[in-house]
PDB file of C-alpha atoms in Angstrom:
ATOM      1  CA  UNK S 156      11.479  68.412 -66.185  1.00  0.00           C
ATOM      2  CA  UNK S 157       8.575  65.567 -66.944  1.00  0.00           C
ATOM      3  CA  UNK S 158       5.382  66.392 -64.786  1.00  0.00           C
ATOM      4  CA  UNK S 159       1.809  65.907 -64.086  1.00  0.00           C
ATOM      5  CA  UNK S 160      -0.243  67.743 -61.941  1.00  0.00           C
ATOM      6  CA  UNK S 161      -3.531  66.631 -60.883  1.00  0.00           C
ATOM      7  CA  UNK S 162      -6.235  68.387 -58.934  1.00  0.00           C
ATOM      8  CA  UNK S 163      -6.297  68.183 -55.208  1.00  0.00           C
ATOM      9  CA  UNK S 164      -8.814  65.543 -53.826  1.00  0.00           C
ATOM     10  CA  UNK S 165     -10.465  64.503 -52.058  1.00  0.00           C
ATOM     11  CA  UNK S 166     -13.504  65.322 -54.747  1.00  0.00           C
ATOM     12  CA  UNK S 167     -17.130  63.966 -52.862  1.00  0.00           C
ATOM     13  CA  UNK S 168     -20.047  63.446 -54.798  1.00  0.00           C
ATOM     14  CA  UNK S 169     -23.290  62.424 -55.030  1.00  0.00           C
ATOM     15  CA  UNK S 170     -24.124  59.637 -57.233  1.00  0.00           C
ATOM     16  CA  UNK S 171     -25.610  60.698 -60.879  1.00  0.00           C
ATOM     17  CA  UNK S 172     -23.226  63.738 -60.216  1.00  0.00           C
ATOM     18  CA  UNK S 173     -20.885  64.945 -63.164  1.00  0.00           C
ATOM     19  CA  UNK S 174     -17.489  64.328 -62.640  1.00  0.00           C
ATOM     20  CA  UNK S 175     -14.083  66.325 -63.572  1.00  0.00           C
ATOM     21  CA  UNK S 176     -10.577  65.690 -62.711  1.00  0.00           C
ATOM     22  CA  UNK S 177      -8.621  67.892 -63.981  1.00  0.00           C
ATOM     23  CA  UNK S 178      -4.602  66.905 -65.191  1.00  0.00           C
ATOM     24  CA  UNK S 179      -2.412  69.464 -66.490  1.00  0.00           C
ATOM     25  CA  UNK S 180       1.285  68.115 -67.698  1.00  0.00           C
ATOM     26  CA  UNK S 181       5.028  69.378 -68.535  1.00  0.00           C
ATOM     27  CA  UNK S 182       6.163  67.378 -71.035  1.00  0.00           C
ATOM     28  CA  UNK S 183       9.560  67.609 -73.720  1.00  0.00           C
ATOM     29  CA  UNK S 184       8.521  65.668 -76.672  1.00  0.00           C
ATOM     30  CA  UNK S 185       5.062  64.406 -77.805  1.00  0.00           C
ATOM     31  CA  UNK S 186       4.188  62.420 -74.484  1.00  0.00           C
ATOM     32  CA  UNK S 187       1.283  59.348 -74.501  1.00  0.00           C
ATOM     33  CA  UNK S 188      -1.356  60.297 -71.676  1.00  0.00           C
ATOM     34  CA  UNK S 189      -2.748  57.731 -69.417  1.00  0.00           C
ATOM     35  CA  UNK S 190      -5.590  57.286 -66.925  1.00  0.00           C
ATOM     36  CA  UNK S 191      -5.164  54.727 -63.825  1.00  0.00           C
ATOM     37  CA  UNK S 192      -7.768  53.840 -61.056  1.00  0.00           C
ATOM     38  CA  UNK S 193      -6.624  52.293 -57.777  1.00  0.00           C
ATOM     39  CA  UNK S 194      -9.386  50.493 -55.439  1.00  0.00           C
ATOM     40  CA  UNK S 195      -8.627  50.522 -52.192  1.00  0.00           C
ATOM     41  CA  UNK S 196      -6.125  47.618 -51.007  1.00  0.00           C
ATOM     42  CA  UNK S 197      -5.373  46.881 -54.474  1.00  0.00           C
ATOM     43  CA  UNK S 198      -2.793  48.403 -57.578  1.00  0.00           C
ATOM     44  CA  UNK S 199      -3.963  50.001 -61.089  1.00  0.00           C
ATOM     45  CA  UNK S 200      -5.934  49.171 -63.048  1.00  0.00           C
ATOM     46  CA  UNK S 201      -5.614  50.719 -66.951  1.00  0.00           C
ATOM     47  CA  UNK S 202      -8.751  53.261 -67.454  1.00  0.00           C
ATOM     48  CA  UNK S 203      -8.086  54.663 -70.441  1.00  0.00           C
ATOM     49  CA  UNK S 204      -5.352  56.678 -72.400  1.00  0.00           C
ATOM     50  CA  UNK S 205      -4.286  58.481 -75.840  1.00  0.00           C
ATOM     51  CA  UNK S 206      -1.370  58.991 -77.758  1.00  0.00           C
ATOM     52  CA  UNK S 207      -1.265  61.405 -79.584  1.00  0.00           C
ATOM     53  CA  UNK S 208      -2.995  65.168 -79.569  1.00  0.00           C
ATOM     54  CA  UNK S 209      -6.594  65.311 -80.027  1.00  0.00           C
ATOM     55  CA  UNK S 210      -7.527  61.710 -79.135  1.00  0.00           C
ATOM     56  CA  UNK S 211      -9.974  60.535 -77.036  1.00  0.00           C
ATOM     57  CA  UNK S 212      -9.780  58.037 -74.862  1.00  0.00           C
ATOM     58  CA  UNK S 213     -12.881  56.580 -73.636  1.00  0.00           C
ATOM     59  CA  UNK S 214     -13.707  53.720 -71.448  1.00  0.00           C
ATOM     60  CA  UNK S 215     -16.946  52.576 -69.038  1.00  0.00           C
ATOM     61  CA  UNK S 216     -18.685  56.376 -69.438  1.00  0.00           C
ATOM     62  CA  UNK S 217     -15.413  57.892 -68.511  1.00  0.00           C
ATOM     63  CA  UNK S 218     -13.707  60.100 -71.354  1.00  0.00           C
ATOM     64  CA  UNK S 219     -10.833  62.140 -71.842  1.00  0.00           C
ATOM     65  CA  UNK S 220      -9.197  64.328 -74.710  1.00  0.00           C
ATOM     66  CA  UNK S 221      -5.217  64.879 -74.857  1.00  0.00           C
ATOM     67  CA  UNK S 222      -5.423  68.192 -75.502  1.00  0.00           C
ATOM     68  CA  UNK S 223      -1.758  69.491 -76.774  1.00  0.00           C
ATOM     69  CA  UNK S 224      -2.321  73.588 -76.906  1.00  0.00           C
ATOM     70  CA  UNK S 225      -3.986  73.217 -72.985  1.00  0.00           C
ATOM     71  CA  UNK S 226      -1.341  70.442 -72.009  1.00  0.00           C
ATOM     72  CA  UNK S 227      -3.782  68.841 -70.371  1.00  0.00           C
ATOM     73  CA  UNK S 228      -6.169  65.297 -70.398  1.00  0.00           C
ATOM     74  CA  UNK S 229      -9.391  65.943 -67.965  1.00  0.00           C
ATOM     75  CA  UNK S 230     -10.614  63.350 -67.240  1.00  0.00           C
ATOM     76  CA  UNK S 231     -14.929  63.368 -67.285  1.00  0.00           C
ATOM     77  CA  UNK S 232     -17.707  60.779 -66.652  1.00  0.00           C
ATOM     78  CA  UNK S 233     -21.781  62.352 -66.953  1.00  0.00           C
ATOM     79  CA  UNK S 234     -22.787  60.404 -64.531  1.00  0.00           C
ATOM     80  CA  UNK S 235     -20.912  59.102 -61.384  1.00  0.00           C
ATOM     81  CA  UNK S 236     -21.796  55.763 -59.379  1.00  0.00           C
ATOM     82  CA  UNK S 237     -20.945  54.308 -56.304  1.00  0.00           C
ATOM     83  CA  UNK S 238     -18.698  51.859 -57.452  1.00  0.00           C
ATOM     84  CA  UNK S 239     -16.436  54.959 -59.100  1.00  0.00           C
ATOM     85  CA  UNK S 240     -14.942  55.303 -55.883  1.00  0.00           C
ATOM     86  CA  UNK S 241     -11.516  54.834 -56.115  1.00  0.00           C
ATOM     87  CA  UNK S 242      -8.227  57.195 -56.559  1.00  0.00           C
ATOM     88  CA  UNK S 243      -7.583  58.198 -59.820  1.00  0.00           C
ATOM     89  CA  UNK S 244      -3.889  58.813 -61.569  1.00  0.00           C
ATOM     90  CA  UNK S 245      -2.972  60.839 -64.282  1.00  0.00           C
ATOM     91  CA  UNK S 246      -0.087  59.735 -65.649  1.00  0.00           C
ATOM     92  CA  UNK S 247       2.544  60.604 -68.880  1.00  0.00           C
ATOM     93  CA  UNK S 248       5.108  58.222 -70.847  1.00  0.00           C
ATOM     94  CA  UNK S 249       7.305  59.538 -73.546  1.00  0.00           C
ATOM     95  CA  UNK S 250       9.567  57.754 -76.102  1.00  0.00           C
ATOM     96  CA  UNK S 251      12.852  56.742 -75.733  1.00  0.00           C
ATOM     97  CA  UNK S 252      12.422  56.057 -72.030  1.00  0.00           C
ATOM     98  CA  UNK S 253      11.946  52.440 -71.764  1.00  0.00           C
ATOM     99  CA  UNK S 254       8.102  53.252 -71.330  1.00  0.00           C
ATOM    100  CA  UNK S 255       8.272  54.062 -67.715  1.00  0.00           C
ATOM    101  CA  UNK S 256       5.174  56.415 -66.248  1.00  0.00           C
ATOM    102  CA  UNK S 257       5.359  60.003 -64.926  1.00  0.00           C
ATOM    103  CA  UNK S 258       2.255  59.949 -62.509  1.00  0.00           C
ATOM    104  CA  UNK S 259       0.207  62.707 -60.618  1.00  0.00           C
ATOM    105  CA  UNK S 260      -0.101  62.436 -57.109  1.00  0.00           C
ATOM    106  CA  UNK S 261      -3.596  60.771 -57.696  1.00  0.00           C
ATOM    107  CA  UNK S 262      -6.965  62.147 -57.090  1.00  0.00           C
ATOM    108  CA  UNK S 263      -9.197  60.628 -54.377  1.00  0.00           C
ATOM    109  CA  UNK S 264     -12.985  60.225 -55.215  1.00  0.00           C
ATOM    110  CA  UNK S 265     -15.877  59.097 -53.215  1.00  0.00           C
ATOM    111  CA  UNK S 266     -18.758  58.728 -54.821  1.00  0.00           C
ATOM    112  CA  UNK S 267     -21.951  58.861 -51.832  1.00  0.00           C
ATOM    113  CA  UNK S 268     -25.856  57.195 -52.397  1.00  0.00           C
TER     114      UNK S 268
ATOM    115  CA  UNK V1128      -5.024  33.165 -66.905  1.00  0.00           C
ATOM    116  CA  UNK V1129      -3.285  35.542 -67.867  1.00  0.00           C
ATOM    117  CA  UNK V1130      -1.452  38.154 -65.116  1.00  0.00           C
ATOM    118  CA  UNK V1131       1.286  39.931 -62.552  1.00  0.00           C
ATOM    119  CA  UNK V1132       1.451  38.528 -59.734  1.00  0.00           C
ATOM    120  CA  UNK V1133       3.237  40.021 -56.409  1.00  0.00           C
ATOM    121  CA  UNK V1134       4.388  38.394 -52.983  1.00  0.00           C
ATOM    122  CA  UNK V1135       3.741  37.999 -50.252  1.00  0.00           C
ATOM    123  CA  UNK V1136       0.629  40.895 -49.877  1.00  0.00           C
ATOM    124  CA  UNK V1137       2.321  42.037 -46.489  1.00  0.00           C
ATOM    125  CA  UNK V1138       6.453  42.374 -45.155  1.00  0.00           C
ATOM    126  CA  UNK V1139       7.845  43.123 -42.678  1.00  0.00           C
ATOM    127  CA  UNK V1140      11.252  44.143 -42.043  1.00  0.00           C
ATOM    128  CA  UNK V1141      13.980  44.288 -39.321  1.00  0.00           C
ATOM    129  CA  UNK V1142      16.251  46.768 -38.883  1.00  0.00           C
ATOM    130  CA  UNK V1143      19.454  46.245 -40.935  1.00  0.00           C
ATOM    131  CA  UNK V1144      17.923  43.447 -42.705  1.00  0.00           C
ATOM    132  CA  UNK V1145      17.219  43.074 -46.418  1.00  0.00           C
ATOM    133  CA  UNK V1146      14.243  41.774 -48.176  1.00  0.00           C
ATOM    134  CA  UNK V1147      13.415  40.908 -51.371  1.00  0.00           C
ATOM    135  CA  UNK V1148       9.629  41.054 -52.800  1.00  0.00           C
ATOM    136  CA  UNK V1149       8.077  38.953 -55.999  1.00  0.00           C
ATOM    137  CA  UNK V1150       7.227  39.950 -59.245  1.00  0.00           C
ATOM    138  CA  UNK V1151       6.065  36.972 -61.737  1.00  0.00           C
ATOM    139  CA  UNK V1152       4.432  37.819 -64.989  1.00  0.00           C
ATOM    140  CA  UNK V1153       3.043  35.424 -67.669  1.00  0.00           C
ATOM    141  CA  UNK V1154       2.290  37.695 -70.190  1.00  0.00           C
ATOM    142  CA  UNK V1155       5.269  37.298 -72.332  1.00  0.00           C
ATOM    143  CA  UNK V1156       5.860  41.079 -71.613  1.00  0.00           C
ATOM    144  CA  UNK V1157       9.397  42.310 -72.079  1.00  0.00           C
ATOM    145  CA  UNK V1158       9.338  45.463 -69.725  1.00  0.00           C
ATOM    146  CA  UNK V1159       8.761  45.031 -66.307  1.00  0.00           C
ATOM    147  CA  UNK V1160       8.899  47.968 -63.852  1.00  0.00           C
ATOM    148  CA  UNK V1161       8.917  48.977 -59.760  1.00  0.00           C
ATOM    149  CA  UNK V1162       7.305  51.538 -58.610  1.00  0.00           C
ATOM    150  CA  UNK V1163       6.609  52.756 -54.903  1.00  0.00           C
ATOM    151  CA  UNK V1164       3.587  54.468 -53.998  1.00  0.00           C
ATOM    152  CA  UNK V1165       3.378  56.719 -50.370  1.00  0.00           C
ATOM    153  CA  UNK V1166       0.393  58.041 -48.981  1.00  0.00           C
ATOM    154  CA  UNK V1167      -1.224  60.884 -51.004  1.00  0.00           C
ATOM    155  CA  UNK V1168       1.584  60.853 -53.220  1.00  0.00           C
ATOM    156  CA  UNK V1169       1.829  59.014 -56.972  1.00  0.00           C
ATOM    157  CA  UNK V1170       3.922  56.449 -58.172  1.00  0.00           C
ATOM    158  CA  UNK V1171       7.823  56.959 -58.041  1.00  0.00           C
ATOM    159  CA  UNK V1172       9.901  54.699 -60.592  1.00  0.00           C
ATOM    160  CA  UNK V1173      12.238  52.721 -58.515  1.00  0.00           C
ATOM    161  CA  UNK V1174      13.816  50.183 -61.203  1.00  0.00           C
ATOM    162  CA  UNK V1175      12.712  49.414 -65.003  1.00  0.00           C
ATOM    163  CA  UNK V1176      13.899  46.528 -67.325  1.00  0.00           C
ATOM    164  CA  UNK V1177      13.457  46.613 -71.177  1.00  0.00           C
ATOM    165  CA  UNK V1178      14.637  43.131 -71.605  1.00  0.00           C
ATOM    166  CA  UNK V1179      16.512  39.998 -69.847  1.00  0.00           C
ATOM    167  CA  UNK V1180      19.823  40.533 -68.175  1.00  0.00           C
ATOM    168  CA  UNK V1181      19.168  44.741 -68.448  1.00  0.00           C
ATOM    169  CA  UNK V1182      17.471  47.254 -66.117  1.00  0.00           C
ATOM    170  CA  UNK V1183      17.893  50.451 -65.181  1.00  0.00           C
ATOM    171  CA  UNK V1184      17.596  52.772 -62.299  1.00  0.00           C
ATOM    172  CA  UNK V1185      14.618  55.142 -61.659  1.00  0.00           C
ATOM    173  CA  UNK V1186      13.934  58.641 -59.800  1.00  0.00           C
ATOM    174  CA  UNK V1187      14.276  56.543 -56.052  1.00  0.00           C
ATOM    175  CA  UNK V1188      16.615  53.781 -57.168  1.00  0.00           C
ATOM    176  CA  UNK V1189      19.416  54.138 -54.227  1.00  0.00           C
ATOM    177  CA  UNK V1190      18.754  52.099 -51.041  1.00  0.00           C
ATOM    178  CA  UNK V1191      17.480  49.274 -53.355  1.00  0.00           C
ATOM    179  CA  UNK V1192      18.480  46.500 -56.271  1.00  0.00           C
ATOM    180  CA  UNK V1193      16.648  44.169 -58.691  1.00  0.00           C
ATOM    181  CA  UNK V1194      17.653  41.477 -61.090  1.00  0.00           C
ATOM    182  CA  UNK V1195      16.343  40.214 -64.441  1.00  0.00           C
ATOM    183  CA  UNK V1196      17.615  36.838 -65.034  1.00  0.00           C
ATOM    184  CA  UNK V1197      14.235  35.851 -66.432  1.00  0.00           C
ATOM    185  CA  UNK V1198      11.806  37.207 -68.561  1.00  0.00           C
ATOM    186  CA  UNK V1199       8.919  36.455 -66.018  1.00  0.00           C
ATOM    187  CA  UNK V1200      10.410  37.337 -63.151  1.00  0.00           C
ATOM    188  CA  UNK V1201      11.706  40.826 -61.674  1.00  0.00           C
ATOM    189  CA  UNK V1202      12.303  40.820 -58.133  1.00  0.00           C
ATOM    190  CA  UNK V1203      13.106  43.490 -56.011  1.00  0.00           C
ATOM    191  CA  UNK V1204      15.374  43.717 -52.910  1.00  0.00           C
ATOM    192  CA  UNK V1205      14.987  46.463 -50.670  1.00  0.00           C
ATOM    193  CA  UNK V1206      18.331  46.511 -48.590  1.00  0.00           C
ATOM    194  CA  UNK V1207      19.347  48.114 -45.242  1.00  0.00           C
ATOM    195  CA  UNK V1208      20.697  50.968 -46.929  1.00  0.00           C
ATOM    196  CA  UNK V1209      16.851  52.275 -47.319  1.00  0.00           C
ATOM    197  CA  UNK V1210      16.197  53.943 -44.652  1.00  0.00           C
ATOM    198  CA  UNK V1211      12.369  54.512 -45.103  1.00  0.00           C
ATOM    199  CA  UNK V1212      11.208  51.773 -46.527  1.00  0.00           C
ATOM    200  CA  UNK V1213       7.485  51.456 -45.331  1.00  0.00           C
ATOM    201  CA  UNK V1214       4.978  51.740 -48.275  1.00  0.00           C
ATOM    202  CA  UNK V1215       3.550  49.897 -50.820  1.00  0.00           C
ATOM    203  CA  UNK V1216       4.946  48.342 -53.857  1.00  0.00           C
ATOM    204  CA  UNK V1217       3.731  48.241 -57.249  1.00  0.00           C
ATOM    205  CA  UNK V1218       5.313  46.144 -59.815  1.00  0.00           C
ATOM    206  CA  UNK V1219       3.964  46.202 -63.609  1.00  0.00           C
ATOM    207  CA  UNK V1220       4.649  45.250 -66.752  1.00  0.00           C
ATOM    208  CA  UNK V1221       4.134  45.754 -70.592  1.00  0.00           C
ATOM    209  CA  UNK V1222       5.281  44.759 -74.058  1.00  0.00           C
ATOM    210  CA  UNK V1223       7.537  48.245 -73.969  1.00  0.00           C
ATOM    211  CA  UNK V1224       7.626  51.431 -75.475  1.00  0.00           C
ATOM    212  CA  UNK V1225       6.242  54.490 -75.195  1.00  0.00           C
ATOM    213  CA  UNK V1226       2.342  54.497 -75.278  1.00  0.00           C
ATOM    214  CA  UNK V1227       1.626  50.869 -74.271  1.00  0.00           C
ATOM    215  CA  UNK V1228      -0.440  49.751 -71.367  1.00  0.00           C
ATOM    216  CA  UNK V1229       1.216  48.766 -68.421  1.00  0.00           C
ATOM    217  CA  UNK V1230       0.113  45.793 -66.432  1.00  0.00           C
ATOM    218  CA  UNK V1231      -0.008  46.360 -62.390  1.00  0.00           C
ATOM    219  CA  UNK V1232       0.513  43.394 -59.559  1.00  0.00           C
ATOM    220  CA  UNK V1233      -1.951  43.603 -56.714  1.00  0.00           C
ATOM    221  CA  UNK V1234       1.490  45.219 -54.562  1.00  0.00           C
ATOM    222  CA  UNK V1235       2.847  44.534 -51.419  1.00  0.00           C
ATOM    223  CA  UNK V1236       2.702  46.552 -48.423  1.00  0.00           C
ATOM    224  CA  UNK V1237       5.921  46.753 -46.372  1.00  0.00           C
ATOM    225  CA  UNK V1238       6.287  47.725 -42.933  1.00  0.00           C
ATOM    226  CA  UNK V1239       8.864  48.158 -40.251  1.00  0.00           C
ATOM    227  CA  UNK V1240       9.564  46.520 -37.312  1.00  0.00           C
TER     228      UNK V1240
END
């Protein structure tokens, strides 16, 4: 079936760190790949996404490529800040399917001074 | 301004009692969705609706039931019948279609009595 599979967290860092999160998926079809961030307490926010192979999204320092022969969309950011902190979802949607997401269990990151 | 929002923030349930959380969008989105998020675990697709008067179930649709009588409003009841209902409840929403954006509410968290 439909999947995404994120890396374990939680991933601690210091600030100015590199970041990676890695997201692999199983996908039928030519899926749309998605990035979500969740601060505490609240729901998602839209990070970035692409939607079709070889795009990059990009959004506040944080990129990612959908990368069709790897299956996967990594997500990266050169330089990490406090305010990153936050869990991160990977997530899929593919067509005929009314839209609906196909997330990762999420990927917790603190971020420390 | 433009946005979802979900309430109340917190609810509380009896046993053998249903309750019904709110979803109001003014986004003039089409698609509206319910998801249920666990801890350390992604988003599971309860319910989806591509348009008035239609929805459909998701992956974790039995033990509850939505309606869709208008386009800015998708509530969901979470009846008896769910046995483990304590989490927190995302509701989102987009224009539709594979690839677009979706929209989250802030959630509510619902716990058991």
């Amino acid at each position: 079936g439909n999947s995404v599979t994120q890396m374990e967290g939680p991933v601690t860092l210091s600030e100015e760190a590199f970041l990676t999160i890695n997201c692999t998926y199983t996908a039928t079809g030519y899926p749309s790949l998605f990035w979500y961030v969740q601060y505490p307490g609240e729901g998602l926010q839209l990070l970035l996404k692409a939607t079709k192979a070889d795009d990059k999204g990009s959004n506040k320092g944080f990129e990612a490529t959908y990368r069709k022969e790897t299956t996967s969309f990594h997500l990266e950011k050169g330089s990490v800040q406090v305010s990153d902190s936050a869990v991160y979802f990977c997530a899929l949607s593919l067509e005929n399917q009314g839209g609906k997401l196909i997330f990762g269990q999420g990927t917790e990151l603190s971020v420390k001074p | 301004d433009g946005g979802i929002t979900q309430s109340p923030k917190y609810l509380f349930r009896k046993e053998g009692q249903n309750v019904t959380l709110s979803c109001e969008q003014n986004l003039n989105h089409d698609a509206m969705y319910w998801y249920r998020q666990d801890p350390g675990q992604g988003l599971r697709l309860i319910y989806y609706s591509q348009i008035v008067n239609d929805f459909q179930k998701g992956d974790i649709a039995e033990g509850y039931s939505v309606s869709r009588e208008k386009k800015e409003s998708f509530p969901l009841t979470v009846t008896s019948a769910q046995k483990n209902p304590t989490a927190f409840y995302l509701c989102a929403s987009s224009i539709g279609g594979s690839g677009k954006t979706q929209y989250f509410g802030p959630g509510t968290r619902l716990l058991v009595l």
